[in-house]
């Protein structure tokens, strides 16, 4: 599951929900510090999670997310 905007709001909430279901997840957001907190929370509940820092309107960041 790829969650964009995962460092706050609905994206953060969904990140936790999917992790509690033990889904394999990629968390994508621009705020690295907040995203690292989300990653730690997801791993704490058993999620198989990685994070990618970037902005969806920047092509290079989207390519990083895809690869």
PDB file of C-alpha atoms in Angstrom:
ATOM      1  CA  UNK A   1       0.000   0.000   0.000  1.00  0.00           C
ATOM      2  CA  UNK A   2       1.375   3.424  -0.939  1.00  0.00           C
ATOM      3  CA  UNK A   3       0.219   6.280   1.289  1.00  0.00           C
ATOM      4  CA  UNK A   4       0.929   9.833   0.162  1.00  0.00           C
ATOM      5  CA  UNK A   5       0.758  12.684   2.632  1.00  0.00           C
ATOM      6  CA  UNK A   6       1.605  10.123   5.287  1.00  0.00           C
ATOM      7  CA  UNK A   7       3.222  12.540   7.744  1.00  0.00           C
ATOM      8  CA  UNK A   8      -0.016  14.185   8.904  1.00  0.00           C
ATOM      9  CA  UNK A   9      -3.793  14.173   8.831  1.00  0.00           C
ATOM     10  CA  UNK A  10      -5.675  11.457   6.990  1.00  0.00           C
ATOM     11  CA  UNK A  11      -2.488  10.060   5.432  1.00  0.00           C
ATOM     12  CA  UNK A  12      -0.973   9.531   8.878  1.00  0.00           C
ATOM     13  CA  UNK A  13      -4.174   7.898  10.138  1.00  0.00           C
ATOM     14  CA  UNK A  14      -4.298   5.540   7.144  1.00  0.00           C
ATOM     15  CA  UNK A  15      -0.622   4.680   7.593  1.00  0.00           C
ATOM     16  CA  UNK A  16      -1.343   3.441  11.110  1.00  0.00           C
ATOM     17  CA  UNK A  17      -4.471   1.567  10.066  1.00  0.00           C
ATOM     18  CA  UNK A  18      -2.743  -0.322   7.255  1.00  0.00           C
ATOM     19  CA  UNK A  19       0.239  -1.126   9.463  1.00  0.00           C
ATOM     20  CA  UNK A  20      -1.987  -2.572  12.163  1.00  0.00           C
ATOM     21  CA  UNK A  21      -3.297  -4.926   9.457  1.00  0.00           C
ATOM     22  CA  UNK A  22       0.346  -5.913   8.784  1.00  0.00           C
ATOM     23  CA  UNK A  23       0.202  -4.618   5.206  1.00  0.00           C
ATOM     24  CA  UNK A  24       3.426  -4.001   3.287  1.00  0.00           C
ATOM     25  CA  UNK A  25       3.533  -0.226   2.994  1.00  0.00           C
ATOM     26  CA  UNK A  26       5.392   2.702   1.492  1.00  0.00           C
ATOM     27  CA  UNK A  27       4.917   6.043   3.243  1.00  0.00           C
ATOM     28  CA  UNK A  28       5.466   9.158   1.126  1.00  0.00           C
ATOM     29  CA  UNK A  29       5.522  12.752   2.389  1.00  0.00           C
ATOM     30  CA  UNK A  30       7.580  15.930   2.278  1.00  0.00           C
ATOM     31  CA  UNK A  31       8.213  16.307   6.034  1.00  0.00           C
ATOM     32  CA  UNK A  32      11.059  13.921   6.831  1.00  0.00           C
ATOM     33  CA  UNK A  33      10.940  14.376  10.604  1.00  0.00           C
ATOM     34  CA  UNK A  34       7.199  13.691  10.879  1.00  0.00           C
ATOM     35  CA  UNK A  35       7.476  10.845   8.397  1.00  0.00           C
ATOM     36  CA  UNK A  36      10.189   9.218  10.524  1.00  0.00           C
ATOM     37  CA  UNK A  37       7.799   9.365  13.512  1.00  0.00           C
ATOM     38  CA  UNK A  38       5.077   7.696  11.426  1.00  0.00           C
ATOM     39  CA  UNK A  39       7.528   5.020  10.310  1.00  0.00           C
ATOM     40  CA  UNK A  40       8.466   4.249  13.922  1.00  0.00           C
ATOM     41  CA  UNK A  41       4.787   4.063  14.923  1.00  0.00           C
ATOM     42  CA  UNK A  42       3.990   1.746  12.003  1.00  0.00           C
ATOM     43  CA  UNK A  43       6.858  -0.583  12.820  1.00  0.00           C
ATOM     44  CA  UNK A  44       5.836  -0.633  16.481  1.00  0.00           C
ATOM     45  CA  UNK A  45       2.434  -2.111  15.558  1.00  0.00           C
ATOM     46  CA  UNK A  46       3.994  -4.654  13.225  1.00  0.00           C
ATOM     47  CA  UNK A  47       3.824  -3.003   9.818  1.00  0.00           C
ATOM     48  CA  UNK A  48       6.367  -3.784   7.106  1.00  0.00           C
ATOM     49  CA  UNK A  49       6.967  -0.150   6.213  1.00  0.00           C
ATOM     50  CA  UNK A  50       9.481   2.015   4.360  1.00  0.00           C
ATOM     51  CA  UNK A  51       9.459   5.781   3.901  1.00  0.00           C
ATOM     52  CA  UNK A  52      10.192   7.979   0.906  1.00  0.00           C
ATOM     53  CA  UNK A  53      10.576  11.732   1.345  1.00  0.00           C
ATOM     54  CA  UNK A  54       9.390  13.890  -1.531  1.00  0.00           C
ATOM     55  CA  UNK A  55       6.773  16.084  -3.162  1.00  0.00           C
ATOM     56  CA  UNK A  56       4.218  14.677  -5.609  1.00  0.00           C
ATOM     57  CA  UNK A  57       4.528  17.686  -7.925  1.00  0.00           C
ATOM     58  CA  UNK A  58       8.245  17.035  -8.492  1.00  0.00           C
ATOM     59  CA  UNK A  59       8.858  14.404 -11.163  1.00  0.00           C
ATOM     60  CA  UNK A  60      12.147  13.185  -9.678  1.00  0.00           C
ATOM     61  CA  UNK A  61      10.457  12.575  -6.329  1.00  0.00           C
ATOM     62  CA  UNK A  62       7.693  10.581  -8.012  1.00  0.00           C
ATOM     63  CA  UNK A  63      10.286   8.492  -9.838  1.00  0.00           C
ATOM     64  CA  UNK A  64      11.962   7.822  -6.487  1.00  0.00           C
ATOM     65  CA  UNK A  65       8.621   6.667  -5.096  1.00  0.00           C
ATOM     66  CA  UNK A  66       8.048   4.323  -8.036  1.00  0.00           C
ATOM     67  CA  UNK A  67      11.535   2.837  -7.967  1.00  0.00           C
TER      68      UNK A  67
END
